[in-house]
């Protein structure tokens, strides 16, 4: 749910909905996290008051008490991890580490579990950098594969929220390896995890310099494309956009058009319809009409409509690139199927 905040921020900037509605949505979302102070601030600005409801005050007391309890439980391990000389004694062998921590520092499974709970709580409170550090250290000590996977998801979310795109990409690839490995608990969970991974990856791919190539590499793999087609067809929008703005449209592009054609009944939006107009139905007037709609879709999509401030102007780089390439697509295809072209 923390990843929904950047989406609400985007909607607020675009002023697509009344401010009041978005602030209410933020408070609703915050009530399910431990970011109590932030919720109080929003409540004050929404209702133009300095008072906050009693349940928010009570919740804050509860959160602070729980944080203190978790901090105390994890303290021995946190103190150990803050001592560089002590940390040097850790090795790649987890069993050795656990034995050494137990024998020399009286740190056992309970303290290691407490570090996980403490990290998760920090994340819930919106302290993403603290959460990321503790989760990284937790994974070095944790022997339970389920828990370790959960910690990796947490670390990925924290890096995305701090906008550390390079590190987030590394964590994404780590997670992908685990999800694709044979030992995953059940096929259904595996598909579900792939779908989650693709949704979260949108934050990274549309912010990372090399993201547009990498989104094609990930989403276009058979296992991932199957997951999209069966359970998350709305992700076709992002793959279609990546193909359009990617100068090196590889041979995979032809295959992708077949997917668009097959899935027209289950999902379509202006961007996939644009490709269908050009490459399936050869409807060039229709394609030009769709381009207008595509422009609107890009501006209002939190991933595609990323703005860049240049001096006093703010531009949406992806929109310009998209439109330029879309015109080229129309022109190329038109030239391919006509012997003569009226230059006018």
PDB file of C-alpha atoms in Angstrom, residues 43-330:
ATOM      1  CA  UNK A  43      -6.202  15.549   8.400  1.00  0.00           C
ATOM      2  CA  UNK A  44      -5.333  19.087   9.545  1.00  0.00           C
ATOM      3  CA  UNK A  45      -5.007  20.425   6.006  1.00  0.00           C
ATOM      4  CA  UNK A  46      -8.119  18.594   4.788  1.00  0.00           C
ATOM      5  CA  UNK A  47     -10.399  19.853   7.551  1.00  0.00           C
ATOM      6  CA  UNK A  48      -8.499  23.136   8.132  1.00  0.00           C
ATOM      7  CA  UNK A  49      -8.155  22.511  11.851  1.00  0.00           C
ATOM      8  CA  UNK A  50      -5.414  22.010  14.443  1.00  0.00           C
ATOM      9  CA  UNK A  51      -7.364  19.261  16.217  1.00  0.00           C
ATOM     10  CA  UNK A  52      -7.132  15.606  15.271  1.00  0.00           C
ATOM     11  CA  UNK A  53      -9.550  12.805  16.204  1.00  0.00           C
ATOM     12  CA  UNK A  54      -8.885  10.973  19.447  1.00  0.00           C
ATOM     13  CA  UNK A  55      -8.434   7.632  17.684  1.00  0.00           C
ATOM     14  CA  UNK A  56      -5.461   9.116  15.771  1.00  0.00           C
ATOM     15  CA  UNK A  57      -3.907  10.290  19.049  1.00  0.00           C
ATOM     16  CA  UNK A  58      -4.446   6.842  20.618  1.00  0.00           C
ATOM     17  CA  UNK A  59      -3.012   5.162  17.546  1.00  0.00           C
ATOM     18  CA  UNK A  60       0.115   7.300  17.764  1.00  0.00           C
ATOM     19  CA  UNK A  61       0.671   6.300  21.412  1.00  0.00           C
ATOM     20  CA  UNK A  62       0.216   2.650  20.439  1.00  0.00           C
ATOM     21  CA  UNK A  63       2.660   2.925  17.488  1.00  0.00           C
ATOM     22  CA  UNK A  64       5.344   4.632  19.581  1.00  0.00           C
ATOM     23  CA  UNK A  65       5.019   1.980  22.323  1.00  0.00           C
ATOM     24  CA  UNK A  66       5.231  -0.879  19.809  1.00  0.00           C
ATOM     25  CA  UNK A  67       8.241   0.717  18.113  1.00  0.00           C
ATOM     26  CA  UNK A  68       9.998   1.004  21.463  1.00  0.00           C
ATOM     27  CA  UNK A  69       9.253  -2.648  22.306  1.00  0.00           C
ATOM     28  CA  UNK A  70      10.557  -3.862  18.930  1.00  0.00           C
ATOM     29  CA  UNK A  71      13.597  -1.635  19.240  1.00  0.00           C
ATOM     30  CA  UNK A  72      14.436  -3.173  22.631  1.00  0.00           C
ATOM     31  CA  UNK A  73      13.947  -6.715  21.324  1.00  0.00           C
ATOM     32  CA  UNK A  74      16.232  -6.104  18.335  1.00  0.00           C
ATOM     33  CA  UNK A  75      18.732  -3.962  20.294  1.00  0.00           C
ATOM     34  CA  UNK A  76      21.433  -6.640  20.930  1.00  0.00           C
ATOM     35  CA  UNK A  77      21.604  -7.480  17.213  1.00  0.00           C
ATOM     36  CA  UNK A  78      21.406  -3.844  16.077  1.00  0.00           C
ATOM     37  CA  UNK A  79      24.276  -2.944  18.432  1.00  0.00           C
ATOM     38  CA  UNK A  80      26.301  -5.832  17.017  1.00  0.00           C
ATOM     39  CA  UNK A  81      25.598  -4.738  13.417  1.00  0.00           C
ATOM     40  CA  UNK A  82      26.653  -1.169  14.193  1.00  0.00           C
ATOM     41  CA  UNK A  83      30.084  -2.347  15.294  1.00  0.00           C
ATOM     42  CA  UNK A  84      32.260  -2.647  12.145  1.00  0.00           C
ATOM     43  CA  UNK A  85      34.880  -4.839  13.868  1.00  0.00           C
ATOM     44  CA  UNK A  86      32.246  -7.313  15.036  1.00  0.00           C
ATOM     45  CA  UNK A  87      30.570  -7.436  11.610  1.00  0.00           C
ATOM     46  CA  UNK A  88      33.892  -8.400  10.000  1.00  0.00           C
ATOM     47  CA  UNK A  89      33.646 -11.705  11.843  1.00  0.00           C
ATOM     48  CA  UNK A  90      30.583 -12.720   9.842  1.00  0.00           C
ATOM     49  CA  UNK A  91      31.190 -15.166   6.990  1.00  0.00           C
ATOM     50  CA  UNK A  92      29.273 -16.382   3.968  1.00  0.00           C
ATOM     51  CA  UNK A  93      28.360 -19.526   5.914  1.00  0.00           C
ATOM     52  CA  UNK A  94      25.073 -18.731   7.701  1.00  0.00           C
ATOM     53  CA  UNK A  95      25.278 -21.690  10.097  1.00  0.00           C
ATOM     54  CA  UNK A  96      28.701 -20.526  11.260  1.00  0.00           C
ATOM     55  CA  UNK A  97      27.342 -16.984  11.798  1.00  0.00           C
ATOM     56  CA  UNK A  98      24.395 -18.213  13.864  1.00  0.00           C
ATOM     57  CA  UNK A  99      26.661 -20.364  16.011  1.00  0.00           C
ATOM     58  CA  UNK A 100      29.181 -17.533  16.492  1.00  0.00           C
ATOM     59  CA  UNK A 101      26.467 -14.977  17.380  1.00  0.00           C
ATOM     60  CA  UNK A 102      24.969 -17.383  19.867  1.00  0.00           C
ATOM     61  CA  UNK A 103      28.258 -18.382  21.523  1.00  0.00           C
ATOM     62  CA  UNK A 104      29.939 -15.002  21.677  1.00  0.00           C
ATOM     63  CA  UNK A 105      27.147 -12.440  21.807  1.00  0.00           C
ATOM     64  CA  UNK A 106      24.198 -14.445  23.187  1.00  0.00           C
ATOM     65  CA  UNK A 107      22.198 -13.489  20.069  1.00  0.00           C
ATOM     66  CA  UNK A 108      19.802 -16.242  19.033  1.00  0.00           C
ATOM     67  CA  UNK A 109      16.874 -16.859  16.642  1.00  0.00           C
ATOM     68  CA  UNK A 110      14.590 -14.636  18.753  1.00  0.00           C
ATOM     69  CA  UNK A 111      16.765 -11.560  18.239  1.00  0.00           C
ATOM     70  CA  UNK A 112      17.110 -12.296  14.525  1.00  0.00           C
ATOM     71  CA  UNK A 113      13.312 -12.590  14.223  1.00  0.00           C
ATOM     72  CA  UNK A 114      13.015  -9.334  16.214  1.00  0.00           C
ATOM     73  CA  UNK A 115      15.230  -7.588  13.638  1.00  0.00           C
ATOM     74  CA  UNK A 116      12.775  -8.646  10.897  1.00  0.00           C
ATOM     75  CA  UNK A 117       9.779  -7.361  12.872  1.00  0.00           C
ATOM     76  CA  UNK A 118      11.625  -4.132  13.691  1.00  0.00           C
ATOM     77  CA  UNK A 119      12.530  -3.592  10.021  1.00  0.00           C
ATOM     78  CA  UNK A 120       8.948  -4.231   8.924  1.00  0.00           C
ATOM     79  CA  UNK A 121       7.660  -1.796  11.536  1.00  0.00           C
ATOM     80  CA  UNK A 122      10.163   0.847  10.414  1.00  0.00           C
ATOM     81  CA  UNK A 123       8.847   0.392   6.872  1.00  0.00           C
ATOM     82  CA  UNK A 124       5.254   0.755   8.080  1.00  0.00           C
ATOM     83  CA  UNK A 125       6.286   4.017   9.786  1.00  0.00           C
ATOM     84  CA  UNK A 126       7.707   5.325   6.508  1.00  0.00           C
ATOM     85  CA  UNK A 127      11.369   5.054   7.528  1.00  0.00           C
ATOM     86  CA  UNK A 128      12.374   3.317   4.314  1.00  0.00           C
ATOM     87  CA  UNK A 129      16.138   3.735   4.569  1.00  0.00           C
ATOM     88  CA  UNK A 130      16.246   2.172   8.048  1.00  0.00           C
ATOM     89  CA  UNK A 131      14.005  -0.657   6.861  1.00  0.00           C
ATOM     90  CA  UNK A 132      16.196  -1.297   3.805  1.00  0.00           C
ATOM     91  CA  UNK A 133      19.382  -1.505   5.920  1.00  0.00           C
ATOM     92  CA  UNK A 134      17.896  -3.864   8.501  1.00  0.00           C
ATOM     93  CA  UNK A 135      16.282  -6.092   5.881  1.00  0.00           C
ATOM     94  CA  UNK A 136      19.587  -6.377   4.037  1.00  0.00           C
ATOM     95  CA  UNK A 137      21.308  -7.456   7.255  1.00  0.00           C
ATOM     96  CA  UNK A 138      18.444  -9.738   8.199  1.00  0.00           C
ATOM     97  CA  UNK A 139      18.760 -11.626   4.901  1.00  0.00           C
ATOM     98  CA  UNK A 140      22.424 -12.291   5.621  1.00  0.00           C
ATOM     99  CA  UNK A 141      21.451 -14.112   8.835  1.00  0.00           C
ATOM    100  CA  UNK A 142      18.068 -15.623   8.011  1.00  0.00           C
ATOM    101  CA  UNK A 143      17.857 -19.360   7.274  1.00  0.00           C
ATOM    102  CA  UNK A 144      14.106 -19.532   6.547  1.00  0.00           C
ATOM    103  CA  UNK A 145      13.604 -19.190   2.778  1.00  0.00           C
ATOM    104  CA  UNK A 146       9.994 -17.897   3.052  1.00  0.00           C
ATOM    105  CA  UNK A 147      11.071 -15.183   5.485  1.00  0.00           C
ATOM    106  CA  UNK A 148      14.077 -14.296   3.372  1.00  0.00           C
ATOM    107  CA  UNK A 149      11.837 -13.882   0.315  1.00  0.00           C
ATOM    108  CA  UNK A 150       9.465 -11.680   2.281  1.00  0.00           C
ATOM    109  CA  UNK A 151      12.416  -9.521   3.392  1.00  0.00           C
ATOM    110  CA  UNK A 152      13.537  -9.175  -0.227  1.00  0.00           C
ATOM    111  CA  UNK A 153      10.083  -7.875  -1.267  1.00  0.00           C
ATOM    112  CA  UNK A 154      10.308  -5.376   1.591  1.00  0.00           C
ATOM    113  CA  UNK A 155      13.777  -4.267   0.539  1.00  0.00           C
ATOM    114  CA  UNK A 156      12.591  -3.809  -3.066  1.00  0.00           C
ATOM    115  CA  UNK A 157       9.614  -1.689  -1.943  1.00  0.00           C
ATOM    116  CA  UNK A 158      11.861   0.459   0.261  1.00  0.00           C
ATOM    117  CA  UNK A 159      14.364   1.089  -2.570  1.00  0.00           C
ATOM    118  CA  UNK A 160      11.524   2.009  -4.973  1.00  0.00           C
ATOM    119  CA  UNK A 161      10.057   4.445  -2.449  1.00  0.00           C
ATOM    120  CA  UNK A 162      13.482   6.058  -1.934  1.00  0.00           C
ATOM    121  CA  UNK A 163      13.846   6.206  -5.744  1.00  0.00           C
ATOM    122  CA  UNK A 164      17.165   4.341  -5.709  1.00  0.00           C
ATOM    123  CA  UNK A 165      16.551   2.965  -9.190  1.00  0.00           C
ATOM    124  CA  UNK A 166      19.888   1.140  -9.682  1.00  0.00           C
ATOM    125  CA  UNK A 167      19.683  -0.731  -6.386  1.00  0.00           C
ATOM    126  CA  UNK A 168      15.974  -1.401  -6.904  1.00  0.00           C
ATOM    127  CA  UNK A 169      16.776  -2.979 -10.273  1.00  0.00           C
ATOM    128  CA  UNK A 170      19.352  -5.291  -8.659  1.00  0.00           C
ATOM    129  CA  UNK A 171      16.792  -6.375  -6.045  1.00  0.00           C
ATOM    130  CA  UNK A 172      14.199  -6.887  -8.783  1.00  0.00           C
ATOM    131  CA  UNK A 173      16.556  -9.233 -10.634  1.00  0.00           C
ATOM    132  CA  UNK A 174      17.344 -11.117  -7.422  1.00  0.00           C
ATOM    133  CA  UNK A 175      13.662 -11.563  -6.763  1.00  0.00           C
ATOM    134  CA  UNK A 176      13.040 -12.707 -10.341  1.00  0.00           C
ATOM    135  CA  UNK A 177      15.682 -15.430 -10.006  1.00  0.00           C
ATOM    136  CA  UNK A 178      14.022 -16.773  -6.859  1.00  0.00           C
ATOM    137  CA  UNK A 179      10.524 -16.636  -8.378  1.00  0.00           C
ATOM    138  CA  UNK A 180      11.683 -18.403 -11.552  1.00  0.00           C
ATOM    139  CA  UNK A 181      13.582 -21.087  -9.667  1.00  0.00           C
ATOM    140  CA  UNK A 182      12.084 -24.570  -9.690  1.00  0.00           C
ATOM    141  CA  UNK A 183      11.670 -24.738  -5.933  1.00  0.00           C
ATOM    142  CA  UNK A 184       8.822 -22.236  -5.705  1.00  0.00           C
ATOM    143  CA  UNK A 185       6.074 -23.418  -3.346  1.00  0.00           C
ATOM    144  CA  UNK A 186       3.163 -23.760  -5.821  1.00  0.00           C
ATOM    145  CA  UNK A 187       2.543 -22.904  -9.488  1.00  0.00           C
ATOM    146  CA  UNK A 188      -0.341 -20.595  -8.555  1.00  0.00           C
ATOM    147  CA  UNK A 189       1.848 -18.648  -6.083  1.00  0.00           C
ATOM    148  CA  UNK A 190       4.535 -18.478  -8.723  1.00  0.00           C
ATOM    149  CA  UNK A 191       2.192 -16.838 -11.253  1.00  0.00           C
ATOM    150  CA  UNK A 192       0.870 -14.480  -8.562  1.00  0.00           C
ATOM    151  CA  UNK A 193       4.439 -13.476  -7.639  1.00  0.00           C
ATOM    152  CA  UNK A 194       5.308 -12.835 -11.284  1.00  0.00           C
ATOM    153  CA  UNK A 195       2.291 -10.535 -11.588  1.00  0.00           C
ATOM    154  CA  UNK A 196       3.294  -8.630  -8.446  1.00  0.00           C
ATOM    155  CA  UNK A 197       6.857  -8.360  -9.699  1.00  0.00           C
ATOM    156  CA  UNK A 198       5.706  -6.876 -13.011  1.00  0.00           C
ATOM    157  CA  UNK A 199       3.445  -4.330 -11.325  1.00  0.00           C
ATOM    158  CA  UNK A 200       6.205  -3.192  -8.971  1.00  0.00           C
ATOM    159  CA  UNK A 201       8.731  -3.132 -11.818  1.00  0.00           C
ATOM    160  CA  UNK A 202       6.783  -0.357 -13.586  1.00  0.00           C
ATOM    161  CA  UNK A 203       8.120   2.123 -11.023  1.00  0.00           C
ATOM    162  CA  UNK A 204      11.668   1.133 -11.916  1.00  0.00           C
ATOM    163  CA  UNK A 205      11.424   0.677 -15.672  1.00  0.00           C
ATOM    164  CA  UNK A 206       9.873   4.058 -16.371  1.00  0.00           C
ATOM    165  CA  UNK A 207      12.485   5.837 -14.231  1.00  0.00           C
ATOM    166  CA  UNK A 208      15.653   3.883 -14.979  1.00  0.00           C
ATOM    167  CA  UNK A 209      17.791   4.975 -17.956  1.00  0.00           C
ATOM    168  CA  UNK A 210      17.775   1.529 -19.486  1.00  0.00           C
ATOM    169  CA  UNK A 211      14.264   0.616 -18.367  1.00  0.00           C
ATOM    170  CA  UNK A 212      12.500   0.507 -21.722  1.00  0.00           C
ATOM    171  CA  UNK A 213      14.732  -2.234 -23.023  1.00  0.00           C
ATOM    172  CA  UNK A 214      14.501  -4.145 -19.774  1.00  0.00           C
ATOM    173  CA  UNK A 215      10.725  -4.049 -19.562  1.00  0.00           C
ATOM    174  CA  UNK A 216      10.637  -5.783 -22.960  1.00  0.00           C
ATOM    175  CA  UNK A 217      13.197  -8.339 -21.747  1.00  0.00           C
ATOM    176  CA  UNK A 218      11.050  -9.143 -18.706  1.00  0.00           C
ATOM    177  CA  UNK A 219       7.426  -8.824 -19.836  1.00  0.00           C
ATOM    178  CA  UNK A 220       8.020 -10.470 -23.196  1.00  0.00           C
ATOM    179  CA  UNK A 221       9.382 -13.736 -21.767  1.00  0.00           C
ATOM    180  CA  UNK A 222       6.880 -16.532 -22.345  1.00  0.00           C
ATOM    181  CA  UNK A 223       6.167 -17.204 -18.663  1.00  0.00           C
ATOM    182  CA  UNK A 224       5.611 -13.533 -17.945  1.00  0.00           C
ATOM    183  CA  UNK A 225       3.620 -12.855 -21.102  1.00  0.00           C
ATOM    184  CA  UNK A 226       1.365 -15.811 -20.246  1.00  0.00           C
ATOM    185  CA  UNK A 227       0.803 -14.377 -16.777  1.00  0.00           C
ATOM    186  CA  UNK A 228      -0.111 -11.009 -18.324  1.00  0.00           C
ATOM    187  CA  UNK A 229      -2.528 -12.592 -20.789  1.00  0.00           C
ATOM    188  CA  UNK A 230      -4.306 -14.731 -18.212  1.00  0.00           C
ATOM    189  CA  UNK A 231      -4.379 -12.434 -15.177  1.00  0.00           C
ATOM    190  CA  UNK A 232      -3.167  -8.895 -15.847  1.00  0.00           C
ATOM    191  CA  UNK A 233      -3.919  -7.846 -19.445  1.00  0.00           C
ATOM    192  CA  UNK A 234      -3.801  -4.145 -18.450  1.00  0.00           C
ATOM    193  CA  UNK A 235      -0.001  -4.521 -18.356  1.00  0.00           C
ATOM    194  CA  UNK A 236      -0.045  -4.827 -22.171  1.00  0.00           C
ATOM    195  CA  UNK A 237      -0.283  -1.017 -22.264  1.00  0.00           C
ATOM    196  CA  UNK A 238       3.229  -0.700 -20.819  1.00  0.00           C
ATOM    197  CA  UNK A 239       4.785  -3.363 -22.996  1.00  0.00           C
ATOM    198  CA  UNK A 240       3.165  -1.801 -26.088  1.00  0.00           C
ATOM    199  CA  UNK A 241       4.526   1.627 -25.135  1.00  0.00           C
ATOM    200  CA  UNK A 242       8.018   0.214 -24.602  1.00  0.00           C
ATOM    201  CA  UNK A 243       7.937  -1.388 -28.059  1.00  0.00           C
ATOM    202  CA  UNK A 244       6.822   1.878 -29.653  1.00  0.00           C
ATOM    203  CA  UNK A 245       9.469   4.110 -28.049  1.00  0.00           C
ATOM    204  CA  UNK A 246      12.281   1.594 -28.291  1.00  0.00           C
ATOM    205  CA  UNK A 247      14.363   2.402 -31.334  1.00  0.00           C
ATOM    206  CA  UNK A 248      15.657  -1.152 -31.603  1.00  0.00           C
ATOM    207  CA  UNK A 249      12.340  -2.789 -32.293  1.00  0.00           C
ATOM    208  CA  UNK A 250      13.501  -6.323 -32.366  1.00  0.00           C
ATOM    209  CA  UNK A 251      12.034  -9.289 -34.198  1.00  0.00           C
ATOM    210  CA  UNK A 252       9.924  -9.841 -31.052  1.00  0.00           C
ATOM    211  CA  UNK A 253       7.749  -6.939 -32.127  1.00  0.00           C
ATOM    212  CA  UNK A 254       5.989  -9.021 -34.833  1.00  0.00           C
ATOM    213  CA  UNK A 255       5.183 -11.688 -32.276  1.00  0.00           C
ATOM    214  CA  UNK A 256       3.854  -9.042 -29.918  1.00  0.00           C
ATOM    215  CA  UNK A 257       1.421  -7.773 -32.570  1.00  0.00           C
ATOM    216  CA  UNK A 258      -0.064 -11.306 -32.658  1.00  0.00           C
ATOM    217  CA  UNK A 259      -0.612 -11.068 -28.891  1.00  0.00           C
ATOM    218  CA  UNK A 260      -2.396  -7.722 -29.302  1.00  0.00           C
ATOM    219  CA  UNK A 261      -4.563  -9.295 -32.012  1.00  0.00           C
ATOM    220  CA  UNK A 262      -5.463 -12.314 -29.855  1.00  0.00           C
ATOM    221  CA  UNK A 263      -6.247 -10.232 -26.787  1.00  0.00           C
ATOM    222  CA  UNK A 264      -8.411  -7.574 -28.429  1.00  0.00           C
ATOM    223  CA  UNK A 265     -11.533  -9.109 -26.838  1.00  0.00           C
ATOM    224  CA  UNK A 266     -10.167  -9.234 -23.287  1.00  0.00           C
ATOM    225  CA  UNK A 267      -8.296  -5.918 -23.162  1.00  0.00           C
ATOM    226  CA  UNK A 268      -7.805  -2.796 -25.190  1.00  0.00           C
ATOM    227  CA  UNK A 269      -6.822   0.790 -24.574  1.00  0.00           C
ATOM    228  CA  UNK A 270      -5.805   3.544 -27.038  1.00  0.00           C
ATOM    229  CA  UNK A 271      -2.168   2.410 -27.099  1.00  0.00           C
ATOM    230  CA  UNK A 272      -2.879  -1.230 -27.948  1.00  0.00           C
ATOM    231  CA  UNK A 273      -5.655  -0.124 -30.330  1.00  0.00           C
ATOM    232  CA  UNK A 274      -3.179   2.148 -32.120  1.00  0.00           C
ATOM    233  CA  UNK A 275      -0.942  -0.856 -32.836  1.00  0.00           C
ATOM    234  CA  UNK A 276      -3.956  -2.884 -33.999  1.00  0.00           C
ATOM    235  CA  UNK A 277      -4.953  -0.061 -36.384  1.00  0.00           C
ATOM    236  CA  UNK A 278      -1.490   0.107 -37.956  1.00  0.00           C
ATOM    237  CA  UNK A 279      -0.403  -3.525 -38.034  1.00  0.00           C
ATOM    238  CA  UNK A 280      -3.586  -5.604 -37.974  1.00  0.00           C
ATOM    239  CA  UNK A 281      -6.280  -3.618 -39.785  1.00  0.00           C
ATOM    240  CA  UNK A 282      -4.088  -1.166 -41.769  1.00  0.00           C
ATOM    241  CA  UNK A 283      -6.501   1.610 -40.826  1.00  0.00           C
ATOM    242  CA  UNK A 284      -4.354   4.705 -41.092  1.00  0.00           C
ATOM    243  CA  UNK A 285      -7.039   7.310 -40.430  1.00  0.00           C
ATOM    244  CA  UNK A 286      -8.112   5.357 -37.367  1.00  0.00           C
ATOM    245  CA  UNK A 287      -4.484   5.211 -36.227  1.00  0.00           C
ATOM    246  CA  UNK A 288      -4.168   8.993 -36.439  1.00  0.00           C
ATOM    247  CA  UNK A 289      -7.318   9.440 -34.347  1.00  0.00           C
ATOM    248  CA  UNK A 290      -5.950   6.976 -31.802  1.00  0.00           C
ATOM    249  CA  UNK A 291      -2.733   8.986 -31.508  1.00  0.00           C
ATOM    250  CA  UNK A 292      -4.714  11.848 -29.977  1.00  0.00           C
ATOM    251  CA  UNK A 293      -6.203   9.458 -27.406  1.00  0.00           C
ATOM    252  CA  UNK A 294      -2.771   7.938 -26.737  1.00  0.00           C
ATOM    253  CA  UNK A 295      -1.437  11.369 -25.905  1.00  0.00           C
ATOM    254  CA  UNK A 296      -4.127  11.760 -23.253  1.00  0.00           C
ATOM    255  CA  UNK A 297      -3.488   8.284 -21.852  1.00  0.00           C
ATOM    256  CA  UNK A 298       0.236   9.009 -21.487  1.00  0.00           C
ATOM    257  CA  UNK A 299      -0.321  12.344 -19.728  1.00  0.00           C
ATOM    258  CA  UNK A 300      -2.718  10.778 -17.203  1.00  0.00           C
ATOM    259  CA  UNK A 301      -0.811   7.564 -16.530  1.00  0.00           C
ATOM    260  CA  UNK A 302       1.350   7.736 -13.376  1.00  0.00           C
ATOM    261  CA  UNK A 303       4.120   5.650 -14.981  1.00  0.00           C
ATOM    262  CA  UNK A 304       4.117   7.004 -18.525  1.00  0.00           C
ATOM    263  CA  UNK A 305       3.340  10.622 -17.672  1.00  0.00           C
ATOM    264  CA  UNK A 306       6.490  11.340 -15.667  1.00  0.00           C
ATOM    265  CA  UNK A 307       7.255  15.055 -15.864  1.00  0.00           C
ATOM    266  CA  UNK A 308      10.673  16.634 -16.154  1.00  0.00           C
ATOM    267  CA  UNK A 309      11.190  20.257 -15.154  1.00  0.00           C
ATOM    268  CA  UNK A 310      13.344  22.242 -17.591  1.00  0.00           C
ATOM    269  CA  UNK A 311      13.719  25.841 -16.476  1.00  0.00           C
ATOM    270  CA  UNK A 312      10.178  27.217 -16.345  1.00  0.00           C
ATOM    271  CA  UNK A 313       8.768  24.442 -18.505  1.00  0.00           C
ATOM    272  CA  UNK A 314       7.682  21.004 -17.508  1.00  0.00           C
ATOM    273  CA  UNK A 315       7.689  18.357 -20.229  1.00  0.00           C
ATOM    274  CA  UNK A 316       6.625  14.740 -20.478  1.00  0.00           C
ATOM    275  CA  UNK A 317       9.567  13.254 -22.416  1.00  0.00           C
ATOM    276  CA  UNK A 318       7.820   9.959 -23.134  1.00  0.00           C
ATOM    277  CA  UNK A 319       4.877  11.680 -24.836  1.00  0.00           C
ATOM    278  CA  UNK A 320       7.036  13.412 -27.457  1.00  0.00           C
ATOM    279  CA  UNK A 321       9.022  10.285 -28.164  1.00  0.00           C
ATOM    280  CA  UNK A 322       5.882   8.205 -28.408  1.00  0.00           C
ATOM    281  CA  UNK A 323       4.191  10.528 -30.893  1.00  0.00           C
ATOM    282  CA  UNK A 324       7.270  10.817 -33.084  1.00  0.00           C
ATOM    283  CA  UNK A 325       7.697   7.047 -33.260  1.00  0.00           C
ATOM    284  CA  UNK A 326       3.960   6.495 -33.769  1.00  0.00           C
ATOM    285  CA  UNK A 327       4.000   8.772 -36.825  1.00  0.00           C
ATOM    286  CA  UNK A 328       6.948   6.833 -38.129  1.00  0.00           C
ATOM    287  CA  UNK A 329       5.096   3.542 -37.662  1.00  0.00           C
ATOM    288  CA  UNK A 330       2.157   4.847 -39.673  1.00  0.00           C
TER     289      UNK A 330
END
